N, CA, C and O atoms as a Maestro MAE file, in Angstrom:
{
 s_m_m2io_version
 :::
 2.0.0
}

f_m_ct {
 s_m_title
 :::
 protein
 m_atom[316] {
  # First column is atom index #
  i_m_mmod_type
  r_m_x_coord
  r_m_y_coord
  r_m_z_coord
  i_m_residue_number
  s_m_chain_name
  s_m_pdb_residue_name
  s_m_pdb_atom_name
  i_m_atomic_number
  :::
  1 25 8.113 27.833 -0.763 1 A "MET " " N  " 7
  2 3 9.194 28.259 -1.624 1 A "MET " " CA " 6
  3 2 8.861 27.914 -3.072 1 A "MET " " C  " 6
  4 15 8.251 26.882 -3.354 1 A "MET " " O  " 8
  5 25 9.265 28.778 -3.971 2 A "VAL " " N  " 7
  6 3 9.062 28.561 -5.402 2 A "VAL " " CA " 6
  7 2 10.428 28.402 -6.054 2 A "VAL " " C  " 6
  8 15 11.318 29.236 -5.889 2 A "VAL " " O  " 8
  9 25 10.568 27.316 -6.796 3 A "LYS " " N  " 7
  10 3 11.788 27.079 -7.565 3 A "LYS " " CA " 6
  11 2 11.359 26.909 -9.014 3 A "LYS " " C  " 6
  12 15 10.431 26.156 -9.311 3 A "LYS " " O  " 8
  13 25 12.038 27.612 -9.913 4 A "ILE " " N  " 7
  14 3 11.759 27.465 -11.339 4 A "ILE " " CA " 6
  15 2 12.991 26.875 -12.019 4 A "ILE " " C  " 6
  16 15 14.094 27.415 -11.940 4 A "ILE " " O  " 8
  17 25 12.765 25.767 -12.678 5 A "TYR " " N  " 7
  18 3 13.804 25.123 -13.470 5 A "TYR " " CA " 6
  19 2 13.687 25.701 -14.875 5 A "TYR " " C  " 6
  20 15 12.629 25.609 -15.497 5 A "TYR " " O  " 8
  21 25 14.756 26.292 -15.375 6 A "SER " " N  " 7
  22 3 14.672 27.016 -16.643 6 A "SER " " CA " 6
  23 2 16.000 26.969 -17.384 6 A "SER " " C  " 6
  24 15 16.990 26.420 -16.900 6 A "SER " " O  " 8
  25 25 15.989 27.561 -18.575 7 A "THR " " N  " 7
  26 3 17.217 27.801 -19.331 7 A "THR " " CA " 6
  27 2 17.201 29.256 -19.776 7 A "THR " " C  " 6
  28 15 16.127 29.836 -19.935 7 A "THR " " O  " 8
  29 25 18.368 29.855 -19.980 8 A "PRO " " N  " 7
  30 3 18.431 31.277 -20.308 8 A "PRO " " CA " 6
  31 2 17.740 31.668 -21.620 8 A "PRO " " C  " 6
  32 15 17.236 32.785 -21.739 8 A "PRO " " O  " 8
  33 25 17.712 30.768 -22.598 9 A "ASP " " N  " 7
  34 3 17.146 31.127 -23.901 9 A "ASP " " CA " 6
  35 2 15.691 30.706 -24.081 9 A "ASP " " C  " 6
  36 15 15.164 30.807 -25.188 9 A "ASP " " O  " 8
  37 25 15.036 30.244 -23.038 10 A "CYS " " N  " 7
  38 3 13.645 29.774 -23.106 10 A "CYS " " CA " 6
  39 2 12.681 30.947 -22.928 10 A "CYS " " C  " 6
  40 15 12.651 31.579 -21.872 10 A "CYS " " O  " 8
  41 25 11.898 31.233 -23.961 11 A "SER " " N  " 7
  42 3 10.969 32.369 -23.885 11 A "SER " " CA " 6
  43 2 9.863 32.127 -22.861 11 A "SER " " C  " 6
  44 15 9.444 33.069 -22.189 11 A "SER " " O  " 8
  45 25 9.382 30.900 -22.722 12 A "TRP " " N  " 7
  46 3 8.332 30.615 -21.723 12 A "TRP " " CA " 6
  47 2 8.891 30.726 -20.312 12 A "TRP " " C  " 6
  48 15 8.174 31.106 -19.386 12 A "TRP " " O  " 8
  49 25 10.157 30.399 -20.146 13 A "CYS " " N  " 7
  50 3 10.799 30.572 -18.842 13 A "CYS " " CA " 6
  51 2 10.841 32.057 -18.474 13 A "CYS " " C  " 6
  52 15 10.536 32.438 -17.344 13 A "CYS " " O  " 8
  53 25 11.220 32.879 -19.439 14 A "LYS " " N  " 7
  54 3 11.285 34.326 -19.205 14 A "LYS " " CA " 6
  55 2 9.909 34.867 -18.857 14 A "LYS " " C  " 6
  56 15 9.782 35.693 -17.953 14 A "LYS " " O  " 8
  57 25 8.868 34.413 -19.565 15 A "LYS " " N  " 7
  58 3 7.502 34.870 -19.275 15 A "LYS " " CA " 6
  59 2 7.075 34.438 -17.885 15 A "LYS " " C  " 6
  60 15 6.446 35.206 -17.157 15 A "LYS " " O  " 8
  61 25 7.412 33.219 -17.516 16 A "THR " " N  " 7
  62 3 7.038 32.709 -16.195 16 A "THR " " CA " 6
  63 2 7.723 33.515 -15.100 16 A "THR " " C  " 6
  64 15 7.081 33.895 -14.121 16 A "THR " " O  " 8
  65 25 9.012 33.779 -15.250 17 A "LYS " " N  " 7
  66 3 9.741 34.558 -14.247 17 A "LYS " " CA " 6
  67 2 9.209 35.988 -14.168 17 A "LYS " " C  " 6
  68 15 9.073 36.537 -13.075 17 A "LYS " " O  " 8
  69 25 8.911 36.585 -15.300 18 A "SER " " N  " 7
  70 3 8.341 37.935 -15.305 18 A "SER " " CA " 6
  71 2 6.988 37.956 -14.609 18 A "SER " " C  " 6
  72 15 6.668 38.890 -13.873 18 A "SER " " O  " 8
  73 25 6.200 36.918 -14.849 19 A "TYR " " N  " 7
  74 3 4.881 36.832 -14.217 19 A "TYR " " CA " 6
  75 2 5.021 36.724 -12.700 19 A "TYR " " C  " 6
  76 15 4.317 37.412 -11.961 19 A "TYR " " O  " 8
  77 25 5.920 35.869 -12.238 20 A "LEU " " N  " 7
  78 3 6.124 35.735 -10.799 20 A "LEU " " CA " 6
  79 2 6.599 37.046 -10.184 20 A "LEU " " C  " 6
  80 15 6.151 37.424 -9.101 20 A "LEU " " O  " 8
  81 25 7.501 37.738 -10.868 21 A "LYS " " N  " 7
  82 3 7.967 39.040 -10.382 21 A "LYS " " CA " 6
  83 2 6.819 40.036 -10.314 21 A "LYS " " C  " 6
  84 15 6.728 40.810 -9.361 21 A "LYS " " O  " 8
  85 25 5.936 40.026 -11.318 22 A "SER " " N  " 7
  86 3 4.801 40.963 -11.338 22 A "SER " " CA " 6
  87 2 3.840 40.695 -10.189 22 A "SER " " C  " 6
  88 15 3.105 41.586 -9.763 22 A "SER " " O  " 8
  89 25 3.851 39.455 -9.688 23 A "LYS " " N  " 7
  90 3 3.001 39.080 -8.556 23 A "LYS " " CA " 6
  91 2 3.739 39.197 -7.219 23 A "LYS " " C  " 6
  92 15 3.202 38.826 -6.175 23 A "LYS " " O  " 8
  93 25 4.972 39.715 -7.256 24 A "ASN " " N  " 7
  94 3 5.799 39.872 -6.052 24 A "ASN " " CA " 6
  95 2 6.056 38.552 -5.343 24 A "ASN " " C  " 6
  96 15 6.056 38.483 -4.114 24 A "ASN " " O  " 8
  97 25 6.274 37.507 -6.131 25 A "VAL " " N  " 7
  98 3 6.583 36.188 -5.579 25 A "VAL " " CA " 6
  99 2 8.087 35.959 -5.701 25 A "VAL " " C  " 6
  100 15 8.653 36.030 -6.792 25 A "VAL " " O  " 8
  101 25 8.717 35.685 -4.574 26 A "GLU " " N  " 7
  102 3 10.144 35.381 -4.588 26 A "GLU " " CA " 6
  103 2 10.328 33.949 -5.075 26 A "GLU " " C  " 6
  104 15 9.534 33.065 -4.755 26 A "GLU " " O  " 8
  105 25 11.380 33.734 -5.849 27 A "PHE " " N  " 7
  106 3 11.638 32.403 -6.375 27 A "PHE " " CA " 6
  107 2 13.124 32.192 -6.563 27 A "PHE " " C  " 6
  108 15 13.907 33.138 -6.649 27 A "PHE " " O  " 8
  109 25 13.492 30.915 -6.625 28 A "VAL " " N  " 7
  110 3 14.860 30.517 -6.928 28 A "VAL " " CA " 6
  111 2 14.863 30.066 -8.381 28 A "VAL " " C  " 6
  112 15 14.074 29.206 -8.775 28 A "VAL " " O  " 8
  113 25 15.748 30.647 -9.170 29 A "ASP " " N  " 7
  114 3 15.856 30.306 -10.586 29 A "ASP " " CA " 6
  115 2 17.039 29.371 -10.777 29 A "ASP " " C  " 6
  116 15 18.173 29.708 -10.435 29 A "ASP " " O  " 8
  117 25 16.764 28.188 -11.331 30 A "VAL " " N  " 7
  118 3 17.801 27.189 -11.536 30 A "VAL " " CA " 6
  119 2 17.995 26.973 -13.033 30 A "VAL " " C  " 6
  120 15 17.059 26.597 -13.739 30 A "VAL " " O  " 8
  121 25 19.192 27.207 -13.504 31 A "ASN " " N  " 7
  122 3 19.522 26.996 -14.914 31 A "ASN " " CA " 6
  123 2 19.887 25.531 -15.113 31 A "ASN " " C  " 6
  124 15 21.006 25.113 -14.817 31 A "ASN " " O  " 8
  125 25 18.925 24.754 -15.620 32 A "VAL " " N  " 7
  126 3 19.175 23.319 -15.807 32 A "VAL " " CA " 6
  127 2 20.062 23.036 -17.013 32 A "VAL " " C  " 6
  128 15 20.479 21.897 -17.226 32 A "VAL " " O  " 8
  129 25 20.348 24.055 -17.793 33 A "GLY " " N  " 7
  130 3 21.299 23.894 -18.885 33 A "GLY " " CA " 6
  131 2 22.730 23.832 -18.378 33 A "GLY " " C  " 6
  132 15 23.602 23.257 -19.030 33 A "GLY " " O  " 8
  133 25 22.972 24.424 -17.216 34 A "ALA " " N  " 7
  134 3 24.318 24.484 -16.653 34 A "ALA " " CA " 6
  135 2 24.500 23.609 -15.418 34 A "ALA " " C  " 6
  136 15 25.628 23.258 -15.073 34 A "ALA " " O  " 8
  137 25 23.415 23.253 -14.755 35 A "ASP " " N  " 7
  138 3 23.496 22.508 -13.501 35 A "ASP " " CA " 6
  139 2 22.892 21.113 -13.693 35 A "ASP " " C  " 6
  140 15 21.676 20.938 -13.621 35 A "ASP " " O  " 8
  141 25 23.749 20.137 -13.935 36 A "LEU " " N  " 7
  142 3 23.294 18.778 -14.225 36 A "LEU " " CA " 6
  143 2 22.572 18.136 -13.045 36 A "LEU " " C  " 6
  144 15 21.622 17.377 -13.237 36 A "LEU " " O  " 8
  145 25 23.013 18.433 -11.839 37 A "GLU " " N  " 7
  146 3 22.371 17.871 -10.652 37 A "GLU " " CA " 6
  147 2 20.927 18.372 -10.537 37 A "GLU " " C  " 6
  148 15 20.011 17.602 -10.250 37 A "GLU " " O  " 8
  149 25 20.745 19.673 -10.767 38 A "GLN " " N  " 7
  150 3 19.396 20.248 -10.713 38 A "GLN " " CA " 6
  151 2 18.525 19.744 -11.869 38 A "GLN " " C  " 6
  152 15 17.317 19.568 -11.713 38 A "GLN " " O  " 8
  153 25 19.149 19.516 -13.026 39 A "ARG " " N  " 7
  154 3 18.409 18.970 -14.162 39 A "ARG " " CA " 6
  155 2 17.852 17.589 -13.806 39 A "ARG " " C  " 6
  156 15 16.694 17.286 -14.092 39 A "ARG " " O  " 8
  157 25 18.687 16.760 -13.183 40 A "GLU " " N  " 7
  158 3 18.235 15.430 -12.757 40 A "GLU " " CA " 6
  159 2 17.107 15.534 -11.741 40 A "GLU " " C  " 6
  160 15 16.152 14.759 -11.788 40 A "GLU " " O  " 8
  161 25 17.215 16.495 -10.817 41 A "GLU " " N  " 7
  162 3 16.149 16.717 -9.842 41 A "GLU " " CA " 6
  163 2 14.848 17.073 -10.551 41 A "GLU " " C  " 6
  164 15 13.786 16.558 -10.202 41 A "GLU " " O  " 8
  165 25 14.929 17.954 -11.546 42 A "MET " " N  " 7
  166 3 13.742 18.344 -12.317 42 A "MET " " CA " 6
  167 2 13.123 17.129 -13.002 42 A "MET " " C  " 6
  168 15 11.904 16.958 -12.975 42 A "MET " " O  " 8
  169 25 13.950 16.287 -13.613 43 A "PHE " " N  " 7
  170 3 13.456 15.077 -14.289 43 A "PHE " " CA " 6
  171 2 12.712 14.183 -13.306 43 A "PHE " " C  " 6
  172 15 11.632 13.678 -13.611 43 A "PHE " " O  " 8
  173 25 13.292 13.992 -12.130 44 A "LYS " " N  " 7
  174 3 12.678 13.114 -11.134 44 A "LYS " " CA " 6
  175 2 11.356 13.671 -10.622 44 A "LYS " " C  " 6
  176 15 10.407 12.918 -10.402 44 A "LYS " " O  " 8
  177 25 11.291 14.980 -10.433 45 A "LEU " " N  " 7
  178 3 10.071 15.602 -9.916 45 A "LEU " " CA " 6
  179 2 8.946 15.650 -10.945 45 A "LEU " " C  " 6
  180 15 7.776 15.486 -10.601 45 A "LEU " " O  " 8
  181 25 9.301 15.874 -12.197 46 A "SER " " N  " 7
  182 3 8.277 16.179 -13.206 46 A "SER " " CA " 6
  183 2 8.132 15.149 -14.314 46 A "SER " " C  " 6
  184 15 7.140 15.158 -15.044 46 A "SER " " O  " 8
  185 25 9.116 14.258 -14.448 47 A "ASN " " N  " 7
  186 3 9.155 13.343 -15.606 47 A "ASN " " CA " 6
  187 2 9.167 14.121 -16.921 47 A "ASN " " C  " 6
  188 15 8.697 13.624 -17.945 47 A "ASN " " O  " 8
  189 25 9.702 15.332 -16.892 48 A "GLN " " N  " 7
  190 3 9.751 16.203 -18.060 48 A "GLN " " CA " 6
  191 2 11.182 16.609 -18.346 48 A "GLN " " C  " 6
  192 15 12.005 16.748 -17.441 48 A "GLN " " O  " 8
  193 25 11.456 16.796 -19.629 49 A "LYS " " N  " 7
  194 3 12.749 17.354 -20.026 49 A "LYS " " CA " 6
  195 2 12.591 18.761 -20.567 49 A "LYS " " C  " 6
  196 15 13.580 19.422 -20.885 49 A "LYS " " O  " 8
  197 25 11.354 19.221 -20.675 50 A "ALA " " N  " 7
  198 3 11.071 20.565 -21.181 50 A "ALA " " CA " 6
  199 2 10.973 21.544 -20.009 50 A "ALA " " C  " 6
  200 15 10.583 21.173 -18.902 50 A "ALA " " O  " 8
  201 25 11.326 22.772 -20.272 51 A "VAL " " N  " 7
  202 3 11.228 23.839 -19.277 51 A "VAL " " CA " 6
  203 2 10.215 24.870 -19.759 51 A "VAL " " C  " 6
  204 15 9.935 24.938 -20.956 51 A "VAL " " O  " 8
  205 25 9.661 25.670 -18.861 52 A "PRO " " N  " 7
  206 3 9.912 25.729 -17.431 52 A "PRO " " CA " 6
  207 2 9.128 24.661 -16.657 52 A "PRO " " C  " 6
  208 15 8.066 24.199 -17.075 52 A "PRO " " O  " 8
  209 25 9.699 24.300 -15.528 53 A "VAL " " N  " 7
  210 3 9.027 23.471 -14.534 53 A "VAL " " CA " 6
  211 2 9.117 24.248 -13.226 53 A "VAL " " C  " 6
  212 15 10.195 24.689 -12.826 53 A "VAL " " O  " 8
  213 25 7.974 24.411 -12.565 54 A "LEU " " N  " 7
  214 3 7.955 25.103 -11.279 54 A "LEU " " CA " 6
  215 2 7.679 24.114 -10.167 54 A "LEU " " C  " 6
  216 15 6.869 23.198 -10.314 54 A "LEU " " O  " 8
  217 25 8.362 24.310 -9.058 55 A "ASN " " N  " 7
  218 3 8.101 23.563 -7.845 55 A "ASN " " CA " 6
  219 2 7.634 24.583 -6.814 55 A "ASN " " C  " 6
  220 15 8.423 25.384 -6.314 55 A "ASN " " O  " 8
  221 25 6.340 24.542 -6.503 56 A "VAL " " N  " 7
  222 3 5.756 25.477 -5.543 56 A "VAL " " CA " 6
  223 2 5.413 24.673 -4.291 56 A "VAL " " C  " 6
  224 15 4.380 24.006 -4.228 56 A "VAL " " O  " 8
  225 25 6.284 24.747 -3.313 57 A "ASP " " N  " 7
  226 3 6.101 24.004 -2.062 57 A "ASP " " CA " 6
  227 2 5.758 22.538 -2.312 57 A "ASP " " C  " 6
  228 15 4.860 21.987 -1.676 57 A "ASP " " O  " 8
  229 25 6.481 21.910 -3.242 58 A "GLY " " N  " 7
  230 3 6.298 20.496 -3.512 58 A "GLY " " CA " 6
  231 2 5.261 20.161 -4.569 58 A "GLY " " C  " 6
  232 15 5.114 19.000 -4.950 58 A "GLY " " O  " 8
  233 25 4.541 21.167 -5.044 59 A "LYS " " N  " 7
  234 3 3.562 20.955 -6.108 59 A "LYS " " CA " 6
  235 2 4.186 21.393 -7.429 59 A "LYS " " C  " 6
  236 15 4.745 22.485 -7.518 59 A "LYS " " O  " 8
  237 25 4.093 20.551 -8.450 60 A "ILE " " N  " 7
  238 3 4.784 20.772 -9.712 60 A "ILE " " CA " 6
  239 2 3.844 21.379 -10.750 60 A "ILE " " C  " 6
  240 15 2.705 20.943 -10.916 60 A "ILE " " O  " 8
  241 25 4.356 22.400 -11.445 61 A "VAL " " N  " 7
  242 3 3.634 23.035 -12.554 61 A "VAL " " CA " 6
  243 2 4.505 22.883 -13.796 61 A "VAL " " C  " 6
  244 15 5.682 23.244 -13.793 61 A "VAL " " O  " 8
  245 25 3.915 22.350 -14.843 62 A "LEU " " N  " 7
  246 3 4.626 22.171 -16.104 62 A "LEU " " CA " 6
  247 2 4.272 23.320 -17.039 62 A "LEU " " C  " 6
  248 15 3.099 23.568 -17.319 62 A "LEU " " O  " 8
  249 25 5.293 24.015 -17.515 63 A "GLY " " N  " 7
  250 3 5.062 25.115 -18.441 63 A "GLY " " CA " 6
  251 2 4.471 26.333 -17.753 63 A "GLY " " C  " 6
  252 15 4.399 26.405 -16.526 63 A "GLY " " O  " 8
  253 25 4.049 27.294 -18.576 64 A "PHE " " N  " 7
  254 3 3.461 28.534 -18.057 64 A "PHE " " CA " 6
  255 2 1.947 28.345 -17.969 64 A "PHE " " C  " 6
  256 15 1.194 28.848 -18.802 64 A "PHE " " O  " 8
  257 25 1.522 27.612 -16.945 65 A "ASP " " N  " 7
  258 3 0.109 27.344 -16.679 65 A "ASP " " CA " 6
  259 2 -0.358 28.384 -15.667 65 A "ASP " " C  " 6
  260 15 -0.314 28.167 -14.456 65 A "ASP " " O  " 8
  261 25 -0.810 29.529 -16.202 66 A "LYS " " N  " 7
  262 3 -1.118 30.688 -15.374 66 A "LYS " " CA " 6
  263 2 -2.157 30.381 -14.293 66 A "LYS " " C  " 6
  264 15 -2.002 30.805 -13.147 66 A "LYS " " O  " 8
  265 25 -3.208 29.650 -14.649 67 A "ALA " " N  " 7
  266 3 -4.259 29.339 -13.674 67 A "ALA " " CA " 6
  267 2 -3.713 28.502 -12.522 67 A "ALA " " C  " 6
  268 15 -4.015 28.767 -11.358 67 A "ALA " " O  " 8
  269 25 -2.923 27.510 -12.841 68 A "LYS " " N  " 7
  270 3 -2.358 26.646 -11.794 68 A "LYS " " CA " 6
  271 2 -1.343 27.418 -10.959 68 A "LYS " " C  " 6
  272 15 -1.290 27.264 -9.738 68 A "LYS " " O  " 8
  273 25 -0.537 28.250 -11.621 69 A "ILE " " N  " 7
  274 3 0.427 29.070 -10.886 69 A "ILE " " CA " 6
  275 2 -0.313 29.981 -9.912 69 A "ILE " " C  " 6
  276 15 0.050 30.067 -8.739 69 A "ILE " " O  " 8
  277 25 -1.347 30.660 -10.398 70 A "ASP " " N  " 7
  278 3 -2.120 31.559 -9.534 70 A "ASP " " CA " 6
  279 2 -2.701 30.827 -8.333 70 A "ASP " " C  " 6
  280 15 -2.680 31.341 -7.214 70 A "ASP " " O  " 8
  281 25 -3.215 29.636 -8.567 71 A "GLU " " N  " 7
  282 3 -3.798 28.847 -7.483 71 A "GLU " " CA " 6
  283 2 -2.752 28.517 -6.418 71 A "GLU " " C  " 6
  284 15 -3.030 28.596 -5.221 71 A "GLU " " O  " 8
  285 25 -1.555 28.149 -6.858 72 A "LEU " " N  " 7
  286 3 -0.525 27.716 -5.922 72 A "LEU " " CA " 6
  287 2 0.206 28.863 -5.223 72 A "LEU " " C  " 6
  288 15 0.730 28.685 -4.124 72 A "LEU " " O  " 8
  289 25 0.244 30.047 -5.862 73 A "ILE " " N  " 7
  290 3 0.996 31.158 -5.257 73 A "ILE " " CA " 6
  291 2 0.126 32.109 -4.463 73 A "ILE " " C  " 6
  292 15 0.643 33.053 -3.866 73 A "ILE " " O  " 8
  293 25 -1.178 31.891 -4.435 74 A "LYS " " N  " 7
  294 3 -2.067 32.878 -3.805 74 A "LYS " " CA " 6
  295 2 -1.673 33.213 -2.365 74 A "LYS " " C  " 6
  296 15 -1.863 34.343 -1.917 74 A "LYS " " O  " 8
  297 25 -1.130 32.242 -1.645 75 A "ASP " " N  " 7
  298 3 -0.720 32.501 -0.258 75 A "ASP " " CA " 6
  299 2 0.706 33.016 -0.155 75 A "ASP " " C  " 6
  300 15 1.157 33.366 0.935 75 A "ASP " " O  " 8
  301 25 1.423 33.068 -1.275 76 A "LEU " " N  " 7
  302 3 2.826 33.507 -1.268 76 A "LEU " " CA " 6
  303 2 3.005 34.944 -1.715 76 A "LEU " " C  " 6
  304 15 4.093 35.504 -1.574 76 A "LEU " " O  " 8
  305 25 1.951 35.553 -2.255 77 A "VAL " " N  " 7
  306 3 2.052 36.897 -2.817 77 A "VAL " " CA " 6
  307 2 2.306 37.888 -1.712 77 A "VAL " " C  " 6
  308 15 1.571 37.934 -0.726 77 A "VAL " " O  " 8
  309 25 3.347 38.683 -1.873 78 A "VAL " " N  " 7
  310 3 3.705 39.726 -0.905 78 A "VAL " " CA " 6
  311 2 2.950 40.998 -1.281 78 A "VAL " " C  " 6
  312 15 3.040 41.470 -2.414 78 A "VAL " " O  " 8
  313 25 2.220 41.535 -0.341 79 A "GLN " " N  " 7
  314 3 1.424 42.740 -0.621 79 A "GLN " " CA " 6
  315 2 2.264 43.990 -0.528 79 A "GLN " " C  " 6
  316 15 1.756 45.092 -0.733 79 A "GLN " " O  " 8
  :::
 }
 m_bond[315] {
  # First column is bond index #
  i_m_from
  i_m_to
  i_m_order
  :::
  1 1 2 1
  2 2 3 1
  3 3 4 2
  4 3 5 1
  5 5 6 1
  6 6 7 1
  7 7 8 2
  8 7 9 1
  9 9 10 1
  10 10 11 1
  11 11 12 2
  12 11 13 1
  13 13 14 1
  14 14 15 1
  15 15 16 2
  16 15 17 1
  17 17 18 1
  18 18 19 1
  19 19 20 2
  20 19 21 1
  21 21 22 1
  22 22 23 1
  23 23 24 2
  24 23 25 1
  25 25 26 1
  26 26 27 1
  27 27 28 2
  28 27 29 1
  29 29 30 1
  30 30 31 1
  31 31 32 2
  32 31 33 1
  33 33 34 1
  34 34 35 1
  35 35 36 2
  36 35 37 1
  37 37 38 1
  38 38 39 1
  39 39 40 2
  40 39 41 1
  41 41 42 1
  42 42 43 1
  43 43 44 2
  44 43 45 1
  45 45 46 1
  46 46 47 1
  47 47 48 2
  48 47 49 1
  49 49 50 1
  50 50 51 1
  51 51 52 2
  52 51 53 1
  53 53 54 1
  54 54 55 1
  55 55 56 2
  56 55 57 1
  57 57 58 1
  58 58 59 1
  59 59 60 2
  60 59 61 1
  61 61 62 1
  62 62 63 1
  63 63 64 2
  64 63 65 1
  65 65 66 1
  66 66 67 1
  67 67 68 2
  68 67 69 1
  69 69 70 1
  70 70 71 1
  71 71 72 2
  72 71 73 1
  73 73 74 1
  74 74 75 1
  75 75 76 2
  76 75 77 1
  77 77 78 1
  78 78 79 1
  79 79 80 2
  80 79 81 1
  81 81 82 1
  82 82 83 1
  83 83 84 2
  84 83 85 1
  85 85 86 1
  86 86 87 1
  87 87 88 2
  88 87 89 1
  89 89 90 1
  90 90 91 1
  91 91 92 2
  92 91 93 1
  93 93 94 1
  94 94 95 1
  95 95 96 2
  96 95 97 1
  97 97 98 1
  98 98 99 1
  99 99 100 2
  100 99 101 1
  101 101 102 1
  102 102 103 1
  103 103 104 2
  104 103 105 1
  105 105 106 1
  106 106 107 1
  107 107 108 2
  108 107 109 1
  109 109 110 1
  110 110 111 1
  111 111 112 2
  112 111 113 1
  113 113 114 1
  114 114 115 1
  115 115 116 2
  116 115 117 1
  117 117 118 1
  118 118 119 1
  119 119 120 2
  120 119 121 1
  121 121 122 1
  122 122 123 1
  123 123 124 2
  124 123 125 1
  125 125 126 1
  126 126 127 1
  127 127 128 2
  128 127 129 1
  129 129 130 1
  130 130 131 1
  131 131 132 2
  132 131 133 1
  133 133 134 1
  134 134 135 1
  135 135 136 2
  136 135 137 1
  137 137 138 1
  138 138 139 1
  139 139 140 2
  140 139 141 1
  141 141 142 1
  142 142 143 1
  143 143 144 2
  144 143 145 1
  145 145 146 1
  146 146 147 1
  147 147 148 2
  148 147 149 1
  149 149 150 1
  150 150 151 1
  151 151 152 2
  152 151 153 1
  153 153 154 1
  154 154 155 1
  155 155 156 2
  156 155 157 1
  157 157 158 1
  158 158 159 1
  159 159 160 2
  160 159 161 1
  161 161 162 1
  162 162 163 1
  163 163 164 2
  164 163 165 1
  165 165 166 1
  166 166 167 1
  167 167 168 2
  168 167 169 1
  169 169 170 1
  170 170 171 1
  171 171 172 2
  172 171 173 1
  173 173 174 1
  174 174 175 1
  175 175 176 2
  176 175 177 1
  177 177 178 1
  178 178 179 1
  179 179 180 2
  180 179 181 1
  181 181 182 1
  182 182 183 1
  183 183 184 2
  184 183 185 1
  185 185 186 1
  186 186 187 1
  187 187 188 2
  188 187 189 1
  189 189 190 1
  190 190 191 1
  191 191 192 2
  192 191 193 1
  193 193 194 1
  194 194 195 1
  195 195 196 2
  196 195 197 1
  197 197 198 1
  198 198 199 1
  199 199 200 2
  200 199 201 1
  201 201 202 1
  202 202 203 1
  203 203 204 2
  204 203 205 1
  205 205 206 1
  206 206 207 1
  207 207 208 2
  208 207 209 1
  209 209 210 1
  210 210 211 1
  211 211 212 2
  212 211 213 1
  213 213 214 1
  214 214 215 1
  215 215 216 2
  216 215 217 1
  217 217 218 1
  218 218 219 1
  219 219 220 2
  220 219 221 1
  221 221 222 1
  222 222 223 1
  223 223 224 2
  224 223 225 1
  225 225 226 1
  226 226 227 1
  227 227 228 2
  228 227 229 1
  229 229 230 1
  230 230 231 1
  231 231 232 2
  232 231 233 1
  233 233 234 1
  234 234 235 1
  235 235 236 2
  236 235 237 1
  237 237 238 1
  238 238 239 1
  239 239 240 2
  240 239 241 1
  241 241 242 1
  242 242 243 1
  243 243 244 2
  244 243 245 1
  245 245 246 1
  246 246 247 1
  247 247 248 2
  248 247 249 1
  249 249 250 1
  250 250 251 1
  251 251 252 2
  252 251 253 1
  253 253 254 1
  254 254 255 1
  255 255 256 2
  256 255 257 1
  257 257 258 1
  258 258 259 1
  259 259 260 2
  260 259 261 1
  261 261 262 1
  262 262 263 1
  263 263 264 2
  264 263 265 1
  265 265 266 1
  266 266 267 1
  267 267 268 2
  268 267 269 1
  269 269 270 1
  270 270 271 1
  271 271 272 2
  272 271 273 1
  273 273 274 1
  274 274 275 1
  275 275 276 2
  276 275 277 1
  277 277 278 1
  278 278 279 1
  279 279 280 2
  280 279 281 1
  281 281 282 1
  282 282 283 1
  283 283 284 2
  284 283 285 1
  285 285 286 1
  286 286 287 1
  287 287 288 2
  288 287 289 1
  289 289 290 1
  290 290 291 1
  291 291 292 2
  292 291 293 1
  293 293 294 1
  294 294 295 1
  295 295 296 2
  296 295 297 1
  297 297 298 1
  298 298 299 1
  299 299 300 2
  300 299 301 1
  301 301 302 1
  302 302 303 1
  303 303 304 2
  304 303 305 1
  305 305 306 1
  306 306 307 1
  307 307 308 2
  308 307 309 1
  309 309 310 1
  310 310 311 1
  311 311 312 2
  312 311 313 1
  313 313 314 1
  314 314 315 1
  315 315 316 2
  :::
 }
}
């Protein structure tokens, strides 16, 4: 499962979500600006307060790190 912690006005979050969609990867989008519980979860998982943060089956990606995202989603891509 892919979960992206994001905020609505974050341009890197939008790019990350668009990239995942272009790869046909399903994901859960969590607005940490509105959901304090999820924000705390993001902090605990990543030690980061910046978005986007991706959780790909328990592996954390900070920011729009395309190479790392590609490595982690290769088995999740729907053909």
